[in-house]
Amino acid sequence: MKVALGQFAVAPEWQDNLESCRALITRARSEHADLLVLPEGILARNVSDPGILERTAQPLDGPFITELLPHTHGLTVAGCVMVPNADGRLFNTLVVLQDGVLTTAYNKLHLYDAFDKRESDKITPGQDLPPIIRVRDMKVGLMTCYDIRFPEVARHLAFSGADVLAIPAAWLRGPNKERHWEILNVARALENTCYVVAVGECGPSNIGASMVVDPLGIITTALGESPGLGFATLERSRIEHARSVLPVLNNCRFTPPTLK
């Protein structure tokens, strides 16, 4: 399976971000990618405008998703948008578009209430463990940004059959944060002997640093802090090799986690 990592800086206007996503989709399709992972929060972003999320959020049948769908034939696209919910707040929703259809919507489970930030001031947490989708012959488990700090989520997905973890993110800058990001992506891949495809937003407040990590913890593709499109080929034989020499999933003596 060929994956594309669509790292870009999210603009304040959703129409500009729609064009950025369309351009990345076009390039990914021209390179015959099967899966394009985009960052978290791709509708709108402006660090100097604290009300931008509420003002620009759209329902899943709004113009942003609706206008992206026709461009996704022959390609699976994953990324995160802000969606209004019934209590007047927002969901941070990871959407999957496949062959012109919105097939999956996962509301972020773990909200970023850390390092003096409070995502929960505006966002309602999801209540369901993230799903697994199929892309070609591989099962892809979904996680969003801060979810990566909770290894039980990745382990649940691995026990459920995930070969790949796809992780849209907007990883904030800060002391040692780039190191945290790298360690966590490598750890989730290595401890579950699966691929990790992690894609970060690269605007003024976030680090970018998108990467692919293979099932033995080797970073095979890495982007810097500027917009870019990276590619990697994920091979089932590499997963099988990793799980034969490092059978942690078979050796594990704990049952998969469930929500309380």
XYZ file of C-alpha atoms in Angstrom:
260
model
C 0.000 0.000 0.000
C 1.357 3.406 -0.968
C 0.675 6.227 1.482
C 1.010 9.984 1.087
C 1.681 12.428 3.939
C 0.031 15.773 3.160
C 1.662 18.263 5.520
C 0.537 21.886 5.148
C -0.046 25.109 7.082
C -3.752 25.595 7.723
C -5.042 29.062 6.748
C -7.791 31.121 8.461
C -10.234 30.698 5.542
C -11.733 27.282 4.853
C -11.822 27.957 1.104
C -8.029 28.303 1.057
C -7.647 25.041 2.944
C -10.044 23.341 0.567
C -7.737 24.332 -2.290
C -4.685 23.075 -0.373
C -6.381 19.727 0.204
C -7.460 19.477 -3.421
C -3.904 20.145 -4.580
C -2.510 17.476 -2.242
C -5.157 14.995 -3.388
C -4.310 15.673 -7.028
C -0.601 15.124 -6.397
C -1.219 11.993 -4.314
C -3.408 10.502 -7.034
C -0.819 11.330 -9.712
C 1.709 9.293 -7.708
C -0.777 6.412 -7.394
C -1.113 6.659 -3.620
C -3.792 4.528 -1.951
C -4.083 6.579 1.248
C -3.501 10.297 1.857
C -3.307 11.403 5.493
C -3.857 15.110 6.192
C -3.349 16.987 9.489
C -5.741 17.743 12.333
C -7.906 20.868 12.207
C -7.806 21.429 8.450
C -10.898 23.653 8.254
C -9.304 26.803 9.668
C -6.558 27.983 12.020
C -5.381 31.378 13.270
C -3.351 31.626 16.467
C -4.370 35.277 16.949
C -8.115 34.565 16.653
C -9.397 32.594 19.680
C -12.925 32.281 18.283
C -12.029 30.856 14.906
C -12.951 27.240 15.677
C -16.536 28.020 16.651
C -16.991 30.449 13.781
C -15.677 28.155 11.036
C -16.907 24.712 12.173
C -19.080 22.913 9.627
C -21.395 19.903 9.741
C -20.236 16.792 7.952
C -22.563 17.613 5.071
C -21.236 21.173 4.860
C -19.434 22.658 1.857
C -15.883 21.680 2.885
C -16.485 17.919 2.950
C -19.059 18.044 0.153
C -16.662 19.821 -2.196
C -13.768 17.501 -1.346
C -15.664 14.279 -1.963
C -15.657 14.314 -5.785
C -11.865 14.484 -5.781
C -11.385 11.289 -3.747
C -12.288 8.650 -6.333
C -9.586 6.009 -6.348
C -8.076 7.364 -3.119
C -8.723 7.187 0.621
C -8.283 10.529 2.414
C -8.131 10.991 6.196
C -7.979 14.265 8.141
C -9.684 16.133 10.995
C -12.303 18.897 10.974
C -14.295 20.748 13.632
C -17.983 19.819 13.639
C -20.787 21.537 15.627
C -22.637 19.266 18.038
C -26.020 19.356 19.721
C -24.830 20.960 22.966
C -23.553 24.056 21.157
C -19.920 22.942 21.377
C -17.725 21.133 18.850
C -16.442 17.696 18.026
C -12.894 17.272 16.727
C -13.769 14.723 14.065
C -11.447 12.524 12.044
C -13.157 11.924 8.709
C -12.352 9.319 6.083
C -13.348 9.923 2.477
C -13.184 6.944 0.128
C -14.147 6.874 -3.543
C -16.320 9.961 -3.252
C -18.109 8.888 -0.056
C -17.725 9.924 3.586
C -17.296 6.481 5.135
C -16.024 7.156 8.664
C -16.263 9.869 11.317
C -14.387 9.427 14.617
C -14.765 12.014 17.382
C -11.435 12.550 19.167
C -11.424 10.559 22.383
C -8.604 12.226 24.344
C -8.651 16.009 24.459
C -5.482 18.039 24.862
C -5.763 19.350 28.411
C -2.022 19.559 29.012
C 0.915 21.972 28.896
C -1.386 24.847 29.971
C -3.839 24.184 27.115
C -7.476 23.110 27.495
C -9.005 21.652 24.365
C -12.002 20.605 26.456
C -13.030 24.251 26.919
C -14.465 24.139 23.398
C -14.506 20.484 22.353
C -16.717 17.630 23.532
C -14.792 14.341 23.811
C -15.867 11.333 21.830
C -17.233 8.304 23.660
C -16.199 5.493 21.317
C -12.877 3.845 20.647
C -11.550 4.702 17.197
C -12.432 2.500 14.239
C -10.452 0.503 11.717
C -10.875 1.030 7.987
C -9.657 -1.079 5.088
C -7.369 0.315 2.410
C -6.446 -2.240 -0.222
C -5.227 -5.309 1.685
C -4.419 -3.523 4.958
C -6.442 -2.575 8.012
C -5.827 1.003 9.139
C -6.593 2.052 12.716
C -7.380 5.700 13.342
C -6.145 7.980 16.124
C -6.015 11.768 16.521
C -3.006 13.692 17.879
C -3.173 13.522 21.717
C -4.607 9.974 21.474
C -1.041 8.869 20.772
C -0.078 9.488 24.405
C -2.473 6.709 25.466
C -0.886 3.405 24.453
C -3.978 1.399 25.347
C -5.785 2.932 22.360
C -3.121 1.798 19.897
C -2.968 -1.618 21.565
C -6.730 -1.985 21.245
C -6.467 -1.220 17.525
C -3.604 -3.690 17.106
C -5.534 -6.435 18.906
C -8.460 -5.602 16.628
C -6.331 -6.325 13.580
C -4.768 -2.990 12.610
C -1.706 -3.233 10.366
C -1.298 0.555 10.243
C -2.072 3.458 12.591
C -2.990 6.686 10.785
C -2.624 9.752 13.020
C -3.608 13.258 11.876
C -2.184 15.814 14.310
C -1.505 19.438 15.112
C 1.399 18.953 17.528
C 2.141 22.178 19.366
C 5.643 23.585 19.582
C 7.324 23.685 22.990
C 10.314 22.440 24.962
C 11.129 18.864 23.917
C 7.818 18.543 22.045
C 9.497 17.406 18.808
C 11.243 14.707 20.815
C 7.962 13.633 22.445
C 6.351 13.348 19.014
C 9.131 11.190 17.624
C 9.353 8.936 20.686
C 5.607 8.367 20.833
C 5.259 7.541 17.137
C 8.184 5.120 17.281
C 6.888 3.537 20.494
C 3.361 2.982 19.145
C 4.806 1.324 16.035
C 7.352 -0.825 17.839
C 5.189 -2.001 20.732
C 2.406 -3.032 18.338
C 4.573 -4.169 15.396
C 2.552 -2.055 12.987
C 3.206 0.887 10.694
C 2.511 4.403 11.947
C 1.632 7.145 9.464
C 1.580 10.408 11.444
C 0.919 13.747 9.742
C 1.256 17.112 11.502
C 0.109 20.643 10.691
C 3.061 22.982 10.085
C 1.784 26.495 10.770
C 3.392 28.957 13.220
C 2.263 27.101 16.351
C 2.774 23.483 15.267
C 5.831 21.410 14.421
C 4.880 19.543 11.253
C 7.418 16.682 11.405
C 5.211 14.142 9.644
C 6.655 10.655 9.510
C 6.204 7.003 8.675
C 7.533 4.485 11.192
C 7.858 0.837 10.259
C 6.826 -2.117 12.505
C 10.309 -2.391 14.024
C 10.464 1.277 14.966
C 12.492 2.606 12.030
C 11.526 6.027 10.662
C 11.436 5.476 6.910
C 9.940 8.798 5.773
C 10.213 12.158 7.535
C 9.213 15.715 6.698
C 10.515 18.881 8.342
C 8.658 21.988 9.436
C 7.591 23.262 5.996
C 4.664 22.206 3.795
C 5.352 19.105 1.767
C 4.048 15.819 0.446
C 5.893 12.654 1.403
C 5.378 9.090 0.222
C 6.056 5.627 1.566
C 5.231 2.078 0.540
C 3.952 -0.137 3.340
C 4.676 -3.829 2.880
C 2.779 -6.670 4.479
C 5.943 -8.774 4.443
C 7.570 -6.229 6.795
C 4.683 -6.569 9.252
C 4.862 -10.350 9.085
C 8.610 -10.287 9.649
C 8.306 -7.964 12.637
C 5.597 -10.083 14.225
C 7.594 -13.258 13.727
C 10.795 -11.974 15.363
C 9.014 -9.789 17.953
C 5.676 -11.488 18.786
C 4.571 -8.969 21.411
C 0.904 -9.223 20.454
C 0.966 -12.991 20.979
C 3.028 -12.701 24.153
C 0.841 -10.033 25.749
C -0.963 -11.315 28.858
C -3.512 -8.496 29.133
C -6.857 -8.268 27.382
C -7.598 -5.312 25.080
C -8.932 -2.233 26.897
C -12.464 -0.916 26.760
C -13.890 2.426 27.773
C -15.104 2.787 31.329
